[in-house]
């Protein structure tokens, strides 16, 4: 049984008398239509047959004629009565079912959790409440009756014809299966088309609702054309689906008409022979011909109504999805619903995440005494609003518990709890209706109580000046009122409910100084004597609290009296993070050791301990930082151990895997003993909660750990001769636990951590080995179990500057795009935009001051996304360090990222690589671009768009290398991307 059928069963059970009665009337209608040709049969067989020329009607014949006429009238009367009763009962049942379904869906949506609504499009939900419920009601009102009538009529025709003449009936029946197959073969297609139609209609409704709900933002950003294109695209898809449905219906009608004509012709021809043989009467032939001519009618009805029912059932499934959703906050049968709460709120080790991958709060413990005021401050996304939402039980914590007066909120009645908590958001939600209706929303109070609440909220003055005072009708969302006026109405609404607990979420945001000052008067009255959780960025508002709690990254990092906490915070903001000394990264509560891992001086004693012996370590510096905020960090250090250069990596994560990994890798670590400066090249240091490894050991790169003699043996098995000494290995490039490049004799070996990276590099190496006009090292061998590729070493020199090889590089890109290759990866403009968004997520974490600018640049990139174009072979990571000067020619040494891409990609990547965040990058870009484009031959479309996207992708590089003043260098890089895009 389908979900739609299960959902409809209770409605059918409730209204079965009307549905049964209408079904009976449908049977009567079918019988009346079956009887329609019989009066003519009576007249033909019993009055006209046997007479030639003119003849007189006798008394018996006149009686038969009168009976035939009466039969015609009786059939018409029964048909009219049956149709009237059937339509009446079905329409009533359909309207009632539609009404009950609409209210049930809306009621269930109200009960579903806030998490459910945040993950759904509002327009789609509205469509299910209105259009889908109406469609299901129409199915009962029209389609079911027609379907029953057509089915009975078809069966009746078959029975009557078999009784009259089985031979002629079988001839007629030979056509019916073809008609039936033709009619029903479209059912699955039409149902699938109906589902696609409804999905597109829901998407259109959601897009329109989203844009119209934020029409002011759309107009400010000048995005009318963008929004129109979004809806136009969806509407065009909906149109194409509708045209496909029309095409199916047209084909069906044509086939049914042709098959019906064949059946009628066969009945007429054979029927004449049967009349001549005396098997049937001429009247019987009239009945046969009438049925044969009309047999397509019930089949058409069945197919049409089946298609309509299929569409309605598709809508019923959408309604069933809502009614089956169980994302409802559970409430026990004996939930607490006592007197007014005192208001003490306690968070006990509370953690919560909107998704499994994103924790908004982690291990928060906080006590808010009854009647006290607590201000929650911190950066956006720190978890402030989430903490307030948990206090109101809009969500349940994933771990820990929230207590009200010592009782777990999950043990409290939701109705009682909602009456204990008042909520005031940064933009008060107002509804269509009068001012009085909005203040008294959800409560039954007299006008005097409404005006008293308004006076207490300092709202009475402006309300009295409105055209009709408290009876003034407000438009949607309170249009016509200022932000401060809406907030004061919200305060009055909350005062009227008189809750013991208040949640104030940014109540003064977006208000000017005067409006904020006016609002604070009402807020003071509102907070007086109530437990108040105040979420704010305003330090002035936070000073009105008894206690200030600072949240960062979902954890409490400071709390205390306002004068102490706010003084420390203001001092920190004045000092800034980019003053003298080494810039620091914002605290990551999930990686508290982060800044210590980034400081070579702090890590020097830690790395010395990991060596397991008394030795001298000096010249320690950071070579590379790999950091995923809130997840993991790996820092690659380089330094001298007893005067010899060595590399080490310190890594930490939030899952506690650092300590757990140690015993897993001891066997592999023994392979490198003697080649590493440490006694054991892997160690866990509890002081910094980090795993420390010394190269050549890397748990993610088994090829790097292999002893040289084993590598030589593996290569020899593959037919590669290695003449190097056992210890002649040179590390050329290294990215911790990601990739390593090293030289063994006359060969360059590249090791990869992930299978996907290895396969991409292998495909690029093999493809580039077959190039005709682009020179690159050829493929020699691979070792899949070690994710290792082998190619010959190329001895040459790196170009000194990008400018000196720019023209040759442009010509090289042109030749590459003419090569006939088919890389496994294709990347259009959306892929490069996604990569820019992904890379700048790190910038948001390490330089939060750049978030607003990044949002602006990325928003512009999205708006100006280039159209799709033909994709051509591309290097994928083309820059000056990928080129070697060998004699008088350029050799490209690395095709790991080879793909199919737009024309401008490699050129944009080459230009983006010259950006260093040093204040003169735009001039450098211009100096390199001129010869580069001369070598390429022309300026490709959307070059500046791709260049801006590539520069954003490079924005984290100064941080990855921890170059001096890296925050300023990152900021300058983002600024360059912004300027390029604005050209």
PDB file of C-alpha atoms in Angstrom, residues 166-255:
ATOM      1  CA  UNK A 166     -20.893 -14.287 -28.649  1.00  0.00           C
ATOM      2  CA  UNK A 167     -19.342 -14.452 -32.138  1.00  0.00           C
ATOM      3  CA  UNK A 168     -19.819 -10.780 -32.936  1.00  0.00           C
ATOM      4  CA  UNK A 169     -18.893  -9.910 -29.358  1.00  0.00           C
ATOM      5  CA  UNK A 170     -15.558 -11.718 -29.715  1.00  0.00           C
ATOM      6  CA  UNK A 171     -14.808  -9.755 -32.895  1.00  0.00           C
ATOM      7  CA  UNK A 172     -15.577  -6.544 -31.061  1.00  0.00           C
ATOM      8  CA  UNK A 173     -13.591  -7.697 -28.022  1.00  0.00           C
ATOM      9  CA  UNK A 174     -10.524  -8.263 -30.210  1.00  0.00           C
ATOM     10  CA  UNK A 175     -10.162  -4.490 -30.454  1.00  0.00           C
ATOM     11  CA  UNK A 176     -10.787  -3.768 -26.752  1.00  0.00           C
ATOM     12  CA  UNK A 177      -7.413  -5.102 -25.467  1.00  0.00           C
ATOM     13  CA  UNK A 178      -5.592  -2.797 -27.889  1.00  0.00           C
ATOM     14  CA  UNK A 179      -7.711   0.069 -26.665  1.00  0.00           C
ATOM     15  CA  UNK A 180      -7.010  -0.903 -23.060  1.00  0.00           C
ATOM     16  CA  UNK A 181      -3.260  -1.266 -23.564  1.00  0.00           C
ATOM     17  CA  UNK A 182      -3.135   2.060 -25.383  1.00  0.00           C
ATOM     18  CA  UNK A 183      -5.170   3.719 -22.634  1.00  0.00           C
ATOM     19  CA  UNK A 184      -3.164   2.418 -19.697  1.00  0.00           C
ATOM     20  CA  UNK A 185       0.344   2.422 -21.116  1.00  0.00           C
ATOM     21  CA  UNK A 186       0.440   6.167 -20.531  1.00  0.00           C
ATOM     22  CA  UNK A 187      -0.552   5.933 -16.859  1.00  0.00           C
ATOM     23  CA  UNK A 188       2.968   5.547 -15.438  1.00  0.00           C
ATOM     24  CA  UNK A 189       4.330   8.259 -17.742  1.00  0.00           C
ATOM     25  CA  UNK A 190       1.577  10.686 -16.813  1.00  0.00           C
ATOM     26  CA  UNK A 191       2.043  10.014 -13.111  1.00  0.00           C
ATOM     27  CA  UNK A 192       5.793  10.615 -13.362  1.00  0.00           C
ATOM     28  CA  UNK A 193       5.142  13.793 -15.335  1.00  0.00           C
ATOM     29  CA  UNK A 194       2.664  14.926 -12.693  1.00  0.00           C
ATOM     30  CA  UNK A 195       5.259  14.481  -9.961  1.00  0.00           C
ATOM     31  CA  UNK A 196       7.774  16.508 -11.939  1.00  0.00           C
ATOM     32  CA  UNK A 197       5.162  19.202 -12.518  1.00  0.00           C
ATOM     33  CA  UNK A 198       4.383  19.466  -8.808  1.00  0.00           C
ATOM     34  CA  UNK A 199       8.078  19.549  -7.903  1.00  0.00           C
ATOM     35  CA  UNK A 200       8.643  22.439 -10.300  1.00  0.00           C
ATOM     36  CA  UNK A 201       5.542  24.264  -9.074  1.00  0.00           C
ATOM     37  CA  UNK A 202       6.745  23.915  -5.479  1.00  0.00           C
ATOM     38  CA  UNK A 203      10.174  25.212  -6.475  1.00  0.00           C
ATOM     39  CA  UNK A 204       8.631  28.192  -8.297  1.00  0.00           C
ATOM     40  CA  UNK A 205       6.454  28.990  -5.284  1.00  0.00           C
ATOM     41  CA  UNK A 206       9.479  28.782  -2.979  1.00  0.00           C
ATOM     42  CA  UNK A 207      11.603  31.057  -5.181  1.00  0.00           C
ATOM     43  CA  UNK A 208       8.807  33.586  -5.527  1.00  0.00           C
ATOM     44  CA  UNK A 209       8.015  33.520  -1.813  1.00  0.00           C
ATOM     45  CA  UNK A 210      11.693  33.932  -0.927  1.00  0.00           C
ATOM     46  CA  UNK A 211      12.166  36.901  -3.268  1.00  0.00           C
ATOM     47  CA  UNK A 212       8.890  38.617  -2.398  1.00  0.00           C
ATOM     48  CA  UNK A 213       9.559  38.181   1.317  1.00  0.00           C
ATOM     49  CA  UNK A 214      12.827  40.070   0.886  1.00  0.00           C
ATOM     50  CA  UNK A 215      11.764  42.422  -1.894  1.00  0.00           C
ATOM     51  CA  UNK A 216      13.527  45.365  -0.246  1.00  0.00           C
ATOM     52  CA  UNK A 217      16.857  43.520  -0.353  1.00  0.00           C
ATOM     53  CA  UNK A 218      16.241  42.556  -3.975  1.00  0.00           C
ATOM     54  CA  UNK A 219      15.641  46.171  -4.936  1.00  0.00           C
ATOM     55  CA  UNK A 220      18.610  47.513  -2.974  1.00  0.00           C
ATOM     56  CA  UNK A 221      20.950  45.072  -4.704  1.00  0.00           C
ATOM     57  CA  UNK A 222      19.303  45.659  -8.069  1.00  0.00           C
ATOM     58  CA  UNK A 223      18.651  41.922  -8.388  1.00  0.00           C
ATOM     59  CA  UNK A 224      15.245  42.111 -10.097  1.00  0.00           C
ATOM     60  CA  UNK A 225      16.660  40.688 -13.301  1.00  0.00           C
ATOM     61  CA  UNK A 226      18.475  37.912 -11.421  1.00  0.00           C
ATOM     62  CA  UNK A 227      15.298  36.943  -9.536  1.00  0.00           C
ATOM     63  CA  UNK A 228      13.246  37.052 -12.731  1.00  0.00           C
ATOM     64  CA  UNK A 229      15.745  34.760 -14.433  1.00  0.00           C
ATOM     65  CA  UNK A 230      15.612  32.307 -11.527  1.00  0.00           C
ATOM     66  CA  UNK A 231      11.819  32.043 -11.736  1.00  0.00           C
ATOM     67  CA  UNK A 232      11.868  32.134 -15.539  1.00  0.00           C
ATOM     68  CA  UNK A 233      14.245  29.184 -15.640  1.00  0.00           C
ATOM     69  CA  UNK A 234      12.036  27.116 -13.324  1.00  0.00           C
ATOM     70  CA  UNK A 235       8.885  28.207 -15.159  1.00  0.00           C
ATOM     71  CA  UNK A 236      10.400  27.189 -18.485  1.00  0.00           C
ATOM     72  CA  UNK A 237      11.174  23.752 -17.063  1.00  0.00           C
ATOM     73  CA  UNK A 238       7.561  23.553 -15.813  1.00  0.00           C
ATOM     74  CA  UNK A 239       6.347  24.610 -19.293  1.00  0.00           C
ATOM     75  CA  UNK A 240       8.420  21.889 -20.974  1.00  0.00           C
ATOM     76  CA  UNK A 241       6.975  19.268 -18.641  1.00  0.00           C
ATOM     77  CA  UNK A 242       3.446  20.552 -19.334  1.00  0.00           C
ATOM     78  CA  UNK A 243       4.081  20.375 -23.071  1.00  0.00           C
ATOM     79  CA  UNK A 244       5.316  16.829 -22.670  1.00  0.00           C
ATOM     80  CA  UNK A 245       2.089  15.945 -20.843  1.00  0.00           C
ATOM     81  CA  UNK A 246       0.037  17.559 -23.645  1.00  0.00           C
ATOM     82  CA  UNK A 247       1.977  15.580 -26.242  1.00  0.00           C
ATOM     83  CA  UNK A 248       1.219  12.332 -24.407  1.00  0.00           C
ATOM     84  CA  UNK A 249      -2.491  13.218 -24.243  1.00  0.00           C
ATOM     85  CA  UNK A 250      -2.616  14.101 -27.954  1.00  0.00           C
ATOM     86  CA  UNK A 251      -0.966  10.836 -28.972  1.00  0.00           C
ATOM     87  CA  UNK A 252      -3.382   8.933 -26.787  1.00  0.00           C
ATOM     88  CA  UNK A 253      -6.472  10.612 -28.279  1.00  0.00           C
ATOM     89  CA  UNK A 254      -5.313   9.900 -31.833  1.00  0.00           C
ATOM     90  CA  UNK A 255      -4.600   6.225 -31.213  1.00  0.00           C
TER      91      UNK A 255
END
